[in-house]
């Protein structure tokens, strides 16, 4: 009971330091606070001021494994976004996780990596690992089997502006981003 109470107090304190205005204490312990808060306890005000998506993203994954003879076998692309959509569509009480986990992981990855897919901070490495784990867990649950690597492809389609002004402009082209292959040791056995 005491351990739960102490853990609760520490959690509330660390989240408070994260959302409170910057202070000497929050600046000094920022790495520890961020390690605790991201990616599971991040706080923001989007509930009160939502920022709707201006694009539709399709996140796909494929796996690769090397057999004992050294041959590499690559799976076809598997649509992770479609799985999320199916979990939400026609569900009277859809899970917040089903709606946002993959989308938020991708946003965190893009925010920490930029366009060159290079991790320059510990947070960037953490976000890459988080995204990799989500993809590996979902493809393993759906397709089974063993694999050593995963690769993501993200297709971004802009949402057309409503009204007659949208008809005057040509549609923006889709962006197709292919990420590097990432090693996953957990699903290699």
XYZ file of C-alpha atoms in Angstrom:
189
model
C 0.000 0.000 0.000
C 2.825 2.383 0.893
C 4.626 1.610 -2.367
C 1.496 2.446 -4.384
C 1.071 5.692 -2.479
C 4.701 6.704 -3.048
C 4.501 5.785 -6.751
C 1.306 7.829 -7.121
C 2.823 10.868 -5.451
C 5.980 10.643 -7.586
C 3.870 10.263 -10.745
C 1.710 13.293 -9.944
C 4.797 15.345 -9.099
C 6.599 14.425 -12.340
C 3.522 15.139 -14.474
C 3.093 18.441 -12.636
C 6.696 19.401 -13.453
C 5.995 18.528 -17.091
C 2.835 20.632 -17.500
C 3.712 23.501 -15.156
C 5.470 26.631 -16.437
C 9.243 26.278 -16.637
C 11.054 26.649 -13.339
C 14.523 25.985 -11.994
C 13.470 22.546 -10.756
C 11.698 21.518 -13.971
C 14.659 22.674 -16.084
C 17.180 20.861 -13.905
C 15.279 17.563 -13.967
C 13.874 17.836 -17.524
C 15.566 14.642 -18.802
C 14.185 12.562 -15.925
C 10.738 14.149 -16.204
C 10.613 13.598 -19.973
C 11.769 9.991 -19.600
C 8.824 9.368 -17.269
C 6.171 11.350 -19.142
C 6.873 10.419 -22.791
C 5.234 8.646 -24.565
C 2.583 7.282 -22.173
C 1.632 10.218 -19.931
C 2.047 13.194 -22.239
C -0.329 16.031 -21.381
C -1.719 18.592 -23.775
C -4.768 20.796 -24.199
C -6.137 19.325 -27.420
C -9.291 18.277 -25.632
C -10.196 21.947 -25.347
C -8.603 23.195 -28.574
C -8.481 20.264 -30.983
C -6.115 20.309 -33.900
C -7.843 18.247 -36.600
C -5.791 16.276 -39.053
C -5.243 18.048 -42.374
C -3.959 14.871 -44.050
C -4.891 11.215 -44.270
C -2.021 8.889 -43.459
C -1.716 5.258 -44.346
C 1.012 3.510 -42.357
C 2.142 0.192 -43.783
C 4.692 -2.308 -42.488
C 6.538 -5.245 -43.945
C 8.861 -7.717 -42.304
C 12.013 -9.530 -43.312
C 13.657 -12.632 -41.986
C 16.837 -14.452 -42.840
C 16.612 -18.219 -42.996
C 19.368 -20.632 -41.995
C 20.688 -20.687 -45.580
C 21.163 -16.907 -45.591
C 18.226 -16.127 -47.887
C 16.195 -13.049 -46.999
C 12.395 -13.367 -47.147
C 10.388 -10.115 -47.290
C 6.671 -10.103 -46.539
C 4.104 -8.087 -48.477
C 3.005 -4.724 -47.078
C 0.505 -4.883 -44.200
C -1.758 -1.854 -43.592
C -1.600 -0.887 -39.901
C -3.938 2.080 -40.429
C -6.652 -0.183 -41.821
C -6.484 -2.302 -38.667
C -6.986 0.837 -36.559
C -9.867 1.944 -38.767
C -11.548 -1.451 -38.486
C -11.205 -1.348 -34.685
C -13.012 2.012 -34.560
C -15.588 1.719 -37.343
C -19.000 0.393 -36.287
C -17.855 0.177 -32.665
C -20.189 1.995 -30.262
C -17.404 2.711 -27.748
C -14.125 2.744 -29.669
C -10.914 2.659 -27.722
C -8.903 5.875 -27.508
C -5.825 3.700 -27.972
C -7.184 2.187 -31.193
C -7.797 5.674 -32.538
C -4.589 7.421 -31.559
C -1.712 5.108 -30.599
C -0.243 4.650 -34.069
C -1.031 8.211 -35.192
C 0.584 9.722 -32.080
C 3.609 7.430 -32.390
C 4.093 8.601 -35.983
C 3.706 12.266 -34.991
C 6.261 11.813 -32.217
C 8.644 10.125 -34.644
C 8.343 12.923 -37.216
C 8.731 15.624 -34.550
C 11.906 14.030 -33.213
C 13.503 12.885 -36.497
C 12.535 15.313 -39.223
C 12.790 14.265 -42.842
C 16.156 12.476 -42.723
C 15.194 9.663 -40.265
C 18.283 10.260 -38.119
C 17.933 10.008 -34.342
C 19.952 12.807 -32.772
C 18.567 12.666 -29.232
C 17.559 10.019 -26.719
C 13.943 11.022 -27.225
C 14.287 10.376 -30.976
C 15.711 6.901 -30.293
C 12.871 6.248 -27.855
C 10.238 7.353 -30.403
C 11.782 5.145 -33.106
C 11.773 2.186 -30.723
C 8.188 2.931 -29.707
C 7.021 3.074 -33.334
C 8.999 -0.072 -34.188
C 7.475 -1.972 -31.264
C 3.928 -0.970 -32.204
C 4.478 -2.103 -35.800
C 6.203 -5.357 -34.786
C 3.554 -6.229 -32.185
C 0.676 -5.588 -34.578
C 2.119 -7.469 -37.525
C 3.092 -10.388 -35.255
C -0.435 -10.530 -33.811
C -1.989 -10.462 -37.276
C 0.337 -12.580 -39.387
C 2.309 -14.621 -36.866
C 5.621 -16.146 -37.841
C 9.094 -14.938 -37.085
C 10.963 -11.970 -38.443
C 14.149 -10.023 -37.801
C 13.425 -6.620 -39.343
C 10.510 -4.273 -39.977
C 10.193 -1.460 -42.459
C 7.513 1.222 -42.497
C 6.065 3.129 -45.416
C 3.851 6.147 -44.809
C 1.597 7.469 -47.552
C 0.272 10.963 -46.808
C -2.699 12.323 -48.744
C -3.762 15.933 -48.121
C -7.407 16.452 -47.204
C -9.055 18.653 -49.839
C -10.386 22.014 -48.689
C -14.174 22.235 -48.658
C -16.137 24.531 -50.910
C -15.758 25.962 -54.366
C -12.265 27.370 -53.723
C -10.940 23.816 -53.586
C -12.156 23.182 -57.146
C -9.952 25.959 -58.536
C -6.688 24.429 -57.276
C -5.118 21.184 -58.411
C -4.926 18.550 -55.653
C -1.651 18.281 -53.798
C 0.319 15.136 -54.609
C 0.562 12.241 -52.179
C 3.782 11.933 -50.187
C 5.265 8.453 -50.000
C 7.896 8.078 -47.272
C 9.876 4.855 -46.982
C 11.708 4.394 -43.691
C 14.846 2.281 -43.248
C 14.792 -1.338 -42.100
C 14.901 -1.621 -38.294
C 16.118 -4.647 -36.372
C 13.621 -6.170 -33.942
C 15.095 -8.760 -31.641
C 11.901 -9.542 -29.750
C 10.143 -11.075 -32.762
C 13.126 -12.908 -34.216
C 12.659 -16.137 -32.259
